[in-house]
C-alpha cells in the first residue's frame, strides 16, 4: 500500500514529493515565479527562524505565510527542533532543554530569554498559516549517549502529546485544520526508535518524520531509517527529514518515505555544485546515474553545451555551461539563481520518475 497524494489546505502534493527549504520564507535566490517554472510543488519554512525575524505576528497580520511569500502551493513549517539542536551544538550557552520545552538564553531578535513550549511551537505554526505542521522535538547529534537519547525520546513524546492537545483546541476554535506531523527520535538505537514511533503512533498524527541524522559518515542511510518506516502501517505519510541526496531519496522512498526536504541541492547550487545526468536519459536510481560538476572549473569556459542536455528546465533550455561558468566567476547573482533552478529541476524530475515507478 503506497500513498500517492497528500491533500492540504492549499493544494494536493503528488507523492513522493521533494519540498525545498525556504527557511526564512524564501528558497534562496528564487522568486515564487521561479519555483512555479521549475515545478516545485511545495516548500518548508522554519517557524523558529521566522519567529525571530520578522516575527510570527507580523506574518500573521499580513495574511499568513502564503500571502507573505506570494506562494500558492502547500507550505510545511518546521518547529525548529533541529535548529535548536544545531545552534546548541555550535554554542552550548545558546539555551537549555527541559521537560517544559526549550529556553533560549539569547535570540537574534534580541527579546532576551524565551521559553519555547510545545504548545507555543504549534500555535506559532498555526498563526503562520502553514499547511503541514511539525511538533516540537528534541533532536540529538550522532555522538549522543544512551541517557541523552532516552531523554530526547521522553521529551519528544511528551511534547508531541502537548502539541497535539494545543492543536486540537486551536482547530476547534478556528475551524481550520492543517496536517500535523510528529518526529521520531532515538538516534542510532533501533529499540528506542521503535518505542518512540509506537508511542507517537498511539497519540495519533497525520504523518511522522524521521528526526536526527538520516545518513552516516559516508553518506549512506542509517539502519534506523528503515526501522522507523517499519514501525508504522503501510500508507502512513512518512517524511524523511534531511534526506536529500538523490540515492538516499530513492532508497528511503523504497522503504516507504514519501516526503523529503534538504538544503543539500540548493546550498550546493549556490556554490556551483550542479547535478547532471551522465549523458544518458535514464531515471536516476543510484549515485552512478548522475555526476556533480563544479561549474567554476576552467574546463567549462568555452563549453557551448547545456548543463544537462536532458534537463527540461528553464536553466538548460536557454543557457550554456560557458555562460553559467562566467556568471559564477564574476559573482553575478543570476549564476546561483540558475544553478538553484537547475538542481531543483533535477529533483522535480527525480520525484516524477519515482512516482512513475521507473
Ligand atoms: Zn537544467
mmCIF file of C-alpha atoms and ligand atoms in Angstrom:
data_model
loop_
_atom_site.group_PDB
_atom_site.id
_atom_site.type_symbol
_atom_site.label_atom_id
_atom_site.label_comp_id
_atom_site.label_asym_id
_atom_site.label_seq_id
_atom_site.Cartn_x
_atom_site.Cartn_y
_atom_site.Cartn_z
ATOM 1 C CA UNK A 1 0.000 0.000 0.000
ATOM 2 C CA UNK A 2 1.587 3.247 -1.066
ATOM 3 C CA UNK A 3 0.149 6.669 -0.657
ATOM 4 C CA UNK A 4 0.056 8.686 -3.867
ATOM 5 C CA UNK A 5 -1.358 12.015 -2.808
ATOM 6 C CA UNK A 6 -1.476 14.255 0.225
ATOM 7 C CA UNK A 7 -4.288 16.783 0.379
ATOM 8 C CA UNK A 8 -3.528 20.060 2.103
ATOM 9 C CA UNK A 9 -5.454 23.286 2.579
ATOM 10 C CA UNK A 10 -3.507 24.799 -0.332
ATOM 11 C CA UNK A 11 -3.424 22.084 -2.916
ATOM 12 C CA UNK A 12 -2.502 18.453 -3.259
ATOM 13 C CA UNK A 13 1.026 17.088 -3.181
ATOM 14 C CA UNK A 14 1.773 14.288 -5.634
ATOM 15 C CA UNK A 15 3.891 11.791 -3.716
ATOM 16 C CA UNK A 16 6.728 11.266 -3.370
ATOM 17 C CA UNK A 17 7.500 14.977 -3.168
ATOM 18 C CA UNK A 18 10.648 16.937 -2.512
ATOM 19 C CA UNK A 19 9.993 20.216 -0.727
ATOM 20 C CA UNK A 20 12.926 22.616 -0.867
ATOM 21 C CA UNK A 21 13.785 24.532 2.265
ATOM 22 C CA UNK A 22 12.604 28.123 2.365
ATOM 23 C CA UNK A 23 13.874 28.510 5.905
ATOM 24 C CA UNK A 24 13.400 32.272 6.187
ATOM 25 C CA UNK A 25 10.478 32.500 3.787
ATOM 26 C CA UNK A 26 12.431 32.147 0.521
ATOM 27 C CA UNK A 27 14.194 29.368 -1.340
ATOM 28 C CA UNK A 28 17.444 31.292 -1.511
ATOM 29 C CA UNK A 29 17.894 33.247 -4.778
ATOM 30 C CA UNK A 30 14.478 32.200 -6.162
ATOM 31 C CA UNK A 31 11.189 34.014 -6.509
ATOM 32 C CA UNK A 32 7.906 32.182 -6.395
ATOM 33 C CA UNK A 33 7.623 32.528 -10.191
ATOM 34 C CA UNK A 34 10.908 30.612 -10.462
ATOM 35 C CA UNK A 35 9.514 27.885 -8.196
ATOM 36 C CA UNK A 36 6.478 27.598 -10.481
ATOM 37 C CA UNK A 37 8.682 27.477 -13.612
ATOM 38 C CA UNK A 38 10.769 24.684 -12.111
ATOM 39 C CA UNK A 39 7.684 22.755 -10.997
ATOM 40 C CA UNK A 40 8.299 22.863 -7.257
ATOM 41 C CA UNK A 41 5.148 21.619 -5.519
ATOM 42 C CA UNK A 42 5.681 22.976 -2.027
ATOM 43 C CA UNK A 43 8.264 24.374 0.373
ATOM 44 C CA UNK A 44 9.321 24.065 4.014
ATOM 45 C CA UNK A 45 9.643 27.202 6.129
ATOM 46 C CA UNK A 46 11.050 27.384 9.618
ATOM 47 C CA UNK A 47 8.839 28.781 12.357
ATOM 48 C CA UNK A 48 11.815 29.216 14.677
ATOM 49 C CA UNK A 49 13.744 31.496 12.309
ATOM 50 C CA UNK A 50 10.633 33.340 11.086
ATOM 51 C CA UNK A 51 9.702 33.884 14.709
ATOM 52 C CA UNK A 52 12.937 35.748 15.260
ATOM 53 C CA UNK A 53 12.596 37.834 12.109
ATOM 54 C CA UNK A 54 10.167 39.248 11.099
ATOM 55 C CA UNK A 55 8.112 37.697 13.936
ATOM 56 C CA UNK A 56 5.133 35.363 13.616
ATOM 57 C CA UNK A 57 2.648 38.128 14.441
ATOM 58 C CA UNK A 58 3.924 40.248 11.529
ATOM 59 C CA UNK A 59 3.344 37.428 9.032
ATOM 60 C CA UNK A 60 0.031 36.531 10.611
ATOM 61 C CA UNK A 61 -1.230 40.124 10.396
ATOM 62 C CA UNK A 62 -0.147 40.298 6.757
ATOM 63 C CA UNK A 63 -2.428 37.378 5.943
ATOM 64 C CA UNK A 64 -0.225 34.367 6.634
ATOM 65 C CA UNK A 65 2.795 32.745 5.062
ATOM 66 C CA UNK A 66 1.253 32.101 1.624
ATOM 67 C CA UNK A 67 0.286 35.703 1.075
ATOM 68 C CA UNK A 68 3.514 36.934 2.671
ATOM 69 C CA UNK A 69 5.653 34.838 0.296
ATOM 70 C CA UNK A 70 3.312 35.043 -2.665
ATOM 71 C CA UNK A 71 3.297 31.255 -2.911
ATOM 72 C CA UNK A 72 0.105 29.316 -3.577
ATOM 73 C CA UNK A 73 1.243 25.735 -3.046
ATOM 74 C CA UNK A 74 1.481 23.673 0.117
ATOM 75 C CA UNK A 75 3.755 25.124 2.786
ATOM 76 C CA UNK A 76 5.138 22.933 5.548
ATOM 77 C CA UNK A 77 6.601 24.529 8.634
ATOM 78 C CA UNK A 78 9.225 23.073 10.890
ATOM 79 C CA UNK A 79 9.063 23.851 14.567
ATOM 80 C CA UNK A 80 12.783 24.384 14.915
ATOM 81 C CA UNK A 81 13.764 21.289 16.877
ATOM 82 C CA UNK A 82 16.671 20.676 14.534
ATOM 83 C CA UNK A 83 17.775 24.337 14.579
ATOM 84 C CA UNK A 84 17.714 24.301 18.362
ATOM 85 C CA UNK A 85 19.944 21.250 18.281
ATOM 86 C CA UNK A 86 22.396 22.762 15.789
ATOM 87 C CA UNK A 87 22.523 26.160 17.492
ATOM 88 C CA UNK A 88 23.216 24.471 20.828
ATOM 89 C CA UNK A 89 25.863 22.273 19.239
ATOM 90 C CA UNK A 90 27.585 25.415 17.949
ATOM 91 C CA UNK A 91 27.156 27.266 21.260
ATOM 92 C CA UNK A 92 26.102 25.329 24.368
ATOM 93 C CA UNK A 93 25.186 28.638 26.062
ATOM 94 C CA UNK A 94 22.532 29.230 23.392
ATOM 95 C CA UNK A 95 19.878 27.590 25.511
ATOM 96 C CA UNK A 96 18.757 24.675 27.629
ATOM 97 C CA UNK A 97 16.298 21.848 27.130
ATOM 98 C CA UNK A 98 13.975 20.819 29.943
ATOM 99 C CA UNK A 99 10.754 18.789 30.077
ATOM 100 C CA UNK A 100 8.867 22.103 29.676
ATOM 101 C CA UNK A 101 10.495 22.941 26.372
ATOM 102 C CA UNK A 102 13.417 24.898 25.139
ATOM 103 C CA UNK A 103 14.696 28.058 26.816
ATOM 104 C CA UNK A 104 16.848 30.386 24.736
ATOM 105 C CA UNK A 105 19.346 32.459 26.635
ATOM 106 C CA UNK A 106 19.640 34.935 23.831
ATOM 107 C CA UNK A 107 17.986 35.331 20.476
ATOM 108 C CA UNK A 108 18.673 37.079 17.206
ATOM 109 C CA UNK A 109 15.605 39.203 17.706
ATOM 110 C CA UNK A 110 17.003 40.499 20.960
ATOM 111 C CA UNK A 111 13.967 39.945 23.162
ATOM 112 C CA UNK A 112 16.083 38.105 25.712
ATOM 113 C CA UNK A 113 15.246 34.845 27.408
ATOM 114 C CA UNK A 114 12.289 32.988 25.982
ATOM 115 C CA UNK A 115 10.725 29.618 26.593
ATOM 116 C CA UNK A 116 9.592 27.728 23.511
ATOM 117 C CA UNK A 117 6.993 25.266 24.758
ATOM 118 C CA UNK A 118 5.480 22.520 22.595
ATOM 119 C CA UNK A 119 2.140 24.361 22.743
ATOM 120 C CA UNK A 120 3.702 27.617 21.635
ATOM 121 C CA UNK A 121 5.502 25.852 18.776
ATOM 122 C CA UNK A 122 2.132 24.659 17.463
ATOM 123 C CA UNK A 123 0.294 27.971 17.957
ATOM 124 C CA UNK A 124 3.059 29.795 16.101
ATOM 125 C CA UNK A 125 2.867 27.437 13.126
ATOM 126 C CA UNK A 126 -0.921 27.742 13.079
ATOM 127 C CA UNK A 127 -0.582 31.530 13.170
ATOM 128 C CA UNK A 128 1.785 31.312 10.206
ATOM 129 C CA UNK A 129 -0.960 29.533 8.293
ATOM 130 C CA UNK A 130 1.201 26.576 7.248
ATOM 131 C CA UNK A 131 -0.484 23.527 5.707
ATOM 132 C CA UNK A 132 1.704 20.925 7.405
ATOM 133 C CA UNK A 133 2.892 21.440 10.953
ATOM 134 C CA UNK A 134 5.559 19.661 12.937
ATOM 135 C CA UNK A 135 5.518 19.106 16.690
ATOM 136 C CA UNK A 136 8.484 20.389 18.664
ATOM 137 C CA UNK A 137 11.005 17.587 19.090
ATOM 138 C CA UNK A 138 14.261 17.055 20.938
ATOM 139 C CA UNK A 139 16.884 16.327 18.312
ATOM 140 C CA UNK A 140 20.179 14.660 19.213
ATOM 141 C CA UNK A 141 23.516 14.513 17.417
ATOM 142 C CA UNK A 142 25.406 11.492 16.076
ATOM 143 C CA UNK A 143 27.511 11.201 19.259
ATOM 144 C CA UNK A 144 24.603 11.150 21.746
ATOM 145 C CA UNK A 145 24.840 8.600 24.566
ATOM 146 C CA UNK A 146 22.105 6.282 25.790
ATOM 147 C CA UNK A 147 20.934 8.631 28.542
ATOM 148 C CA UNK A 148 20.656 11.601 26.223
ATOM 149 C CA UNK A 149 18.750 9.523 23.655
ATOM 150 C CA UNK A 150 16.323 8.374 26.374
ATOM 151 C CA UNK A 151 15.734 11.984 27.476
ATOM 152 C CA UNK A 152 15.234 13.046 23.864
ATOM 153 C CA UNK A 153 12.597 10.352 23.317
ATOM 154 C CA UNK A 154 10.764 11.213 26.560
ATOM 155 C CA UNK A 155 10.754 14.929 25.713
ATOM 156 C CA UNK A 156 9.756 14.308 22.109
ATOM 157 C CA UNK A 157 6.780 12.097 23.065
ATOM 158 C CA UNK A 158 5.613 14.432 25.861
ATOM 159 C CA UNK A 159 5.953 17.492 23.621
ATOM 160 C CA UNK A 160 4.099 15.763 20.785
ATOM 161 C CA UNK A 161 1.221 14.945 23.156
ATOM 162 C CA UNK A 162 1.120 18.521 24.464
ATOM 163 C CA UNK A 163 1.409 19.878 20.934
ATOM 164 C CA UNK A 164 -1.468 17.738 19.746
ATOM 165 C CA UNK A 165 -3.710 18.970 22.587
ATOM 166 C CA UNK A 166 -2.932 22.593 21.727
ATOM 167 C CA UNK A 167 -3.522 21.780 18.050
ATOM 168 C CA UNK A 168 -6.962 20.267 18.695
ATOM 169 C CA UNK A 169 -8.009 23.257 20.811
ATOM 170 C CA UNK A 170 -6.941 25.765 18.187
ATOM 171 C CA UNK A 171 -8.519 23.808 15.315
ATOM 172 C CA UNK A 172 -11.770 23.666 17.257
ATOM 173 C CA UNK A 173 -11.618 27.413 17.824
ATOM 174 C CA UNK A 174 -10.674 28.455 14.279
ATOM 175 C CA UNK A 175 -12.306 25.724 12.194
ATOM 176 C CA UNK A 176 -9.091 25.346 10.175
ATOM 177 C CA UNK A 177 -7.295 22.025 10.350
ATOM 178 C CA UNK A 178 -3.905 21.617 8.691
ATOM 179 C CA UNK A 179 -1.913 18.364 8.836
ATOM 180 C CA UNK A 180 0.085 17.643 11.973
ATOM 181 C CA UNK A 181 3.302 15.621 11.933
ATOM 182 C CA UNK A 182 5.303 14.243 14.844
ATOM 183 C CA UNK A 183 9.019 13.477 14.708
ATOM 184 C CA UNK A 184 10.553 10.155 15.696
ATOM 185 C CA UNK A 185 13.790 10.414 17.688
ATOM 186 C CA UNK A 186 16.014 7.773 19.288
ATOM 187 C CA UNK A 187 19.301 8.230 17.423
ATOM 188 C CA UNK A 188 21.000 5.065 16.237
ATOM 189 C CA UNK A 189 19.199 2.830 18.760
ATOM 190 C CA UNK A 190 16.630 0.683 16.905
ATOM 191 C CA UNK A 191 14.716 -0.192 20.099
ATOM 192 C CA UNK A 192 14.362 3.435 21.126
ATOM 193 C CA UNK A 193 13.301 4.342 17.613
ATOM 194 C CA UNK A 194 10.604 1.625 17.659
ATOM 195 C CA UNK A 195 9.441 2.731 21.083
ATOM 196 C CA UNK A 196 9.273 6.404 20.079
ATOM 197 C CA UNK A 197 7.416 5.563 16.860
ATOM 198 C CA UNK A 198 4.977 3.320 18.742
ATOM 199 C CA UNK A 199 4.180 5.906 21.408
ATOM 200 C CA UNK A 200 3.706 8.673 18.839
ATOM 201 C CA UNK A 201 1.522 6.362 16.786
ATOM 202 C CA UNK A 202 -0.723 5.792 19.805
ATOM 203 C CA UNK A 203 -1.229 9.541 20.206
ATOM 204 C CA UNK A 204 -2.059 9.662 16.509
ATOM 205 C CA UNK A 205 -0.807 12.133 13.914
ATOM 206 C CA UNK A 206 -1.413 12.778 10.219
ATOM 207 C CA UNK A 207 2.173 11.775 9.482
ATOM 208 C CA UNK A 208 5.575 11.146 11.005
ATOM 209 C CA UNK A 209 9.060 12.422 10.332
ATOM 210 C CA UNK A 210 12.390 10.723 10.740
ATOM 211 C CA UNK A 211 14.316 13.046 13.089
ATOM 212 C CA UNK A 212 18.016 13.243 13.790
ATOM 213 C CA UNK A 213 20.729 12.146 11.372
ATOM 214 C CA UNK A 214 19.468 10.049 8.453
ATOM 215 C CA UNK A 215 22.912 9.382 6.949
ATOM 216 C CA UNK A 216 26.206 8.045 8.265
ATOM 217 C CA UNK A 217 29.675 9.493 7.741
ATOM 218 C CA UNK A 218 29.861 8.016 4.249
ATOM 219 C CA UNK A 219 26.510 9.449 3.232
ATOM 220 C CA UNK A 220 24.626 6.137 3.433
ATOM 221 C CA UNK A 221 21.191 5.914 5.014
ATOM 222 C CA UNK A 222 21.362 4.651 8.600
ATOM 223 C CA UNK A 223 19.594 1.447 9.603
ATOM 224 C CA UNK A 224 17.062 3.253 11.805
ATOM 225 C CA UNK A 225 15.559 4.986 8.749
ATOM 226 C CA UNK A 226 14.149 1.578 7.809
ATOM 227 C CA UNK A 227 13.306 0.683 11.426
ATOM 228 C CA UNK A 228 11.125 3.787 11.778
ATOM 229 C CA UNK A 229 9.310 3.134 8.495
ATOM 230 C CA UNK A 230 8.514 -0.434 9.555
ATOM 231 C CA UNK A 231 7.044 0.857 12.819
ATOM 232 C CA UNK A 232 4.038 2.381 11.038
ATOM 233 C CA UNK A 233 1.288 0.783 8.978
ATOM 234 C CA UNK A 234 1.860 0.884 5.203
ATOM 235 C CA UNK A 235 0.385 4.020 3.684
ATOM 236 C CA UNK A 236 1.264 6.251 6.630
ATOM 237 C CA UNK A 237 2.680 9.563 5.368
ATOM 238 C CA UNK A 238 6.366 9.461 6.289
ATOM 239 C CA UNK A 239 8.741 12.383 5.945
ATOM 240 C CA UNK A 240 12.452 11.698 5.549
ATOM 241 C CA UNK A 241 13.601 14.933 7.126
ATOM 242 C CA UNK A 242 17.033 15.910 5.885
ATOM 243 C CA UNK A 243 17.217 13.008 3.419
ATOM 244 C CA UNK A 244 18.451 14.908 0.401
ATOM 245 C CA UNK A 245 20.931 13.087 -1.819
ATOM 246 C CA UNK A 246 19.227 11.539 -4.847
ATOM 247 C CA UNK A 247 20.358 7.989 -3.983
ATOM 248 C CA UNK A 248 19.169 8.473 -0.371
ATOM 249 C CA UNK A 249 15.755 9.613 -1.595
ATOM 250 C CA UNK A 250 15.474 6.626 -3.940
ATOM 251 C CA UNK A 251 16.334 4.237 -1.103
ATOM 252 C CA UNK A 252 14.129 5.919 1.521
ATOM 253 C CA UNK A 253 11.276 6.033 -0.975
ATOM 254 C CA UNK A 254 11.631 2.271 -1.382
ATOM 255 C CA UNK A 255 11.226 1.964 2.367
ATOM 256 C CA UNK A 256 8.014 3.978 2.400
ATOM 257 C CA UNK A 257 9.057 7.604 2.854
ATOM 258 C CA UNK A 258 7.100 9.980 0.674
ATOM 259 C CA UNK A 259 8.165 13.496 1.703
ATOM 260 C CA UNK A 260 11.659 14.881 1.606
ATOM 261 C CA UNK A 261 13.396 18.152 2.327
ATOM 262 C CA UNK A 262 17.052 19.052 2.477
ATOM 263 C CA UNK A 263 19.265 22.072 1.894
ATOM 264 C CA UNK A 264 21.824 19.950 0.021
ATOM 265 C CA UNK A 265 20.756 20.594 -3.601
ATOM 266 C CA UNK A 266 20.074 24.306 -3.101
ATOM 267 C CA UNK A 267 23.135 25.039 -0.970
ATOM 268 C CA UNK A 268 25.306 23.082 -3.401
ATOM 269 C CA UNK A 269 23.850 25.027 -6.329
ATOM 270 C CA UNK A 270 24.789 28.346 -4.757
ATOM 271 C CA UNK A 271 28.351 27.080 -4.505
ATOM 272 C CA UNK A 272 28.408 25.995 -8.134
ATOM 273 C CA UNK A 273 27.873 22.269 -7.498
ATOM 274 C CA UNK A 274 25.401 21.231 -10.148
ATOM 275 C CA UNK A 275 23.823 17.838 -10.718
ATOM 276 C CA UNK A 276 23.855 16.381 -14.212
ATOM 277 C CA UNK A 277 22.902 13.055 -15.653
ATOM 278 C CA UNK A 278 25.888 11.353 -17.217
ATOM 279 C CA UNK A 279 24.891 11.902 -20.828
ATOM 280 C CA UNK A 280 22.122 9.318 -20.622
ATOM 281 C CA UNK A 281 18.412 9.984 -20.483
ATOM 282 C CA UNK A 282 17.587 7.390 -17.846
ATOM 283 C CA UNK A 283 15.860 7.829 -14.497
ATOM 284 C CA UNK A 284 18.299 8.400 -11.639
ATOM 285 C CA UNK A 285 18.322 5.377 -9.347
ATOM 286 C CA UNK A 286 21.774 5.429 -7.817
ATOM 287 C CA UNK A 287 24.910 7.511 -7.418
ATOM 288 C CA UNK A 288 26.180 6.038 -10.713
ATOM 289 C CA UNK A 289 23.369 7.718 -12.627
ATOM 290 C CA UNK A 290 24.443 11.323 -12.093
ATOM 291 C CA UNK A 291 27.518 13.481 -11.707
ATOM 292 C CA UNK A 292 28.222 16.571 -9.656
ATOM 293 C CA UNK A 293 30.047 19.166 -11.693
ATOM 294 C CA UNK A 294 31.732 22.298 -10.356
ATOM 295 C CA UNK A 295 30.657 24.925 -12.846
ATOM 296 C CA UNK A 296 33.517 27.233 -11.799
ATOM 297 C CA UNK A 297 36.037 24.752 -13.238
ATOM 298 C CA UNK A 298 38.151 26.159 -16.041
ATOM 299 C CA UNK A 299 37.075 23.400 -18.436
ATOM 300 C CA UNK A 300 33.606 24.944 -18.810
ATOM 301 C CA UNK A 301 34.913 28.318 -20.003
ATOM 302 C CA UNK A 302 34.147 27.709 -23.690
ATOM 303 C CA UNK A 303 31.543 24.987 -23.371
ATOM 304 C CA UNK A 304 28.556 25.597 -25.617
ATOM 305 C CA UNK A 305 26.630 22.616 -24.315
ATOM 306 C CA UNK A 306 23.805 22.985 -21.828
ATOM 307 C CA UNK A 307 24.459 21.956 -18.241
ATOM 308 C CA UNK A 308 22.411 18.816 -18.781
ATOM 309 C CA UNK A 309 21.084 18.026 -22.229
ATOM 310 C CA UNK A 310 18.211 16.043 -20.719
ATOM 311 C CA UNK A 311 17.081 18.788 -18.333
ATOM 312 C CA UNK A 312 13.792 20.322 -19.444
ATOM 313 C CA UNK A 313 14.106 23.259 -17.064
ATOM 314 C CA UNK A 314 14.478 26.949 -17.961
ATOM 315 C CA UNK A 315 18.172 26.852 -16.936
ATOM 316 C CA UNK A 316 19.196 24.399 -19.641
ATOM 317 C CA UNK A 317 16.763 25.396 -22.389
ATOM 318 C CA UNK A 318 18.339 28.841 -22.673
ATOM 319 C CA UNK A 319 21.901 28.770 -21.381
ATOM 320 C CA UNK A 320 25.297 27.171 -21.981
ATOM 321 C CA UNK A 321 27.794 25.905 -19.434
ATOM 322 C CA UNK A 322 30.119 28.695 -20.548
ATOM 323 C CA UNK A 323 27.541 31.328 -19.591
ATOM 324 C CA UNK A 324 26.880 29.746 -16.181
ATOM 325 C CA UNK A 325 30.627 29.428 -15.600
ATOM 326 C CA UNK A 326 31.027 33.116 -16.410
ATOM 327 C CA UNK A 327 28.189 34.182 -14.101
ATOM 328 C CA UNK A 328 29.672 32.237 -11.188
ATOM 329 C CA UNK A 329 33.187 33.506 -11.906
ATOM 330 C CA UNK A 330 32.191 37.181 -11.909
ATOM 331 C CA UNK A 331 29.803 36.787 -8.988
ATOM 332 C CA UNK A 332 26.577 37.640 -10.815
ATOM 333 C CA UNK A 333 23.603 36.650 -8.684
ATOM 334 C CA UNK A 334 21.976 35.111 -11.769
ATOM 335 C CA UNK A 335 24.510 32.248 -11.518
ATOM 336 C CA UNK A 336 23.304 30.894 -8.155
ATOM 337 C CA UNK A 337 19.721 31.516 -9.252
ATOM 338 C CA UNK A 338 20.008 29.488 -12.469
ATOM 339 C CA UNK A 339 22.049 26.853 -10.637
ATOM 340 C CA UNK A 340 19.384 26.534 -7.941
ATOM 341 C CA UNK A 341 16.651 26.288 -10.567
ATOM 342 C CA UNK A 342 18.616 23.573 -12.322
ATOM 343 C CA UNK A 343 19.294 21.452 -9.242
ATOM 344 C CA UNK A 344 15.660 21.727 -8.166
ATOM 345 C CA UNK A 345 14.521 20.772 -11.666
ATOM 346 C CA UNK A 346 16.746 17.698 -11.325
ATOM 347 C CA UNK A 347 14.799 16.842 -8.151
ATOM 348 C CA UNK A 348 11.432 17.534 -9.779
ATOM 349 C CA UNK A 349 12.351 15.015 -12.487
ATOM 350 C CA UNK A 350 13.745 12.560 -9.929
ATOM 351 C CA UNK A 351 10.483 12.614 -7.962
ATOM 352 C CA UNK A 352 8.460 12.251 -11.155
ATOM 353 C CA UNK A 353 10.436 9.154 -12.117
ATOM 354 C CA UNK A 354 9.812 7.705 -8.650
ATOM 355 C CA UNK A 355 6.096 8.436 -8.989
ATOM 356 C CA UNK A 356 6.036 6.766 -12.383
ATOM 357 C CA UNK A 357 7.681 3.760 -10.784
ATOM 358 C CA UNK A 358 10.564 3.951 -13.238
HETATM 359 ZN ZN1 LIG B 1 18.707 22.483 -16.069
#
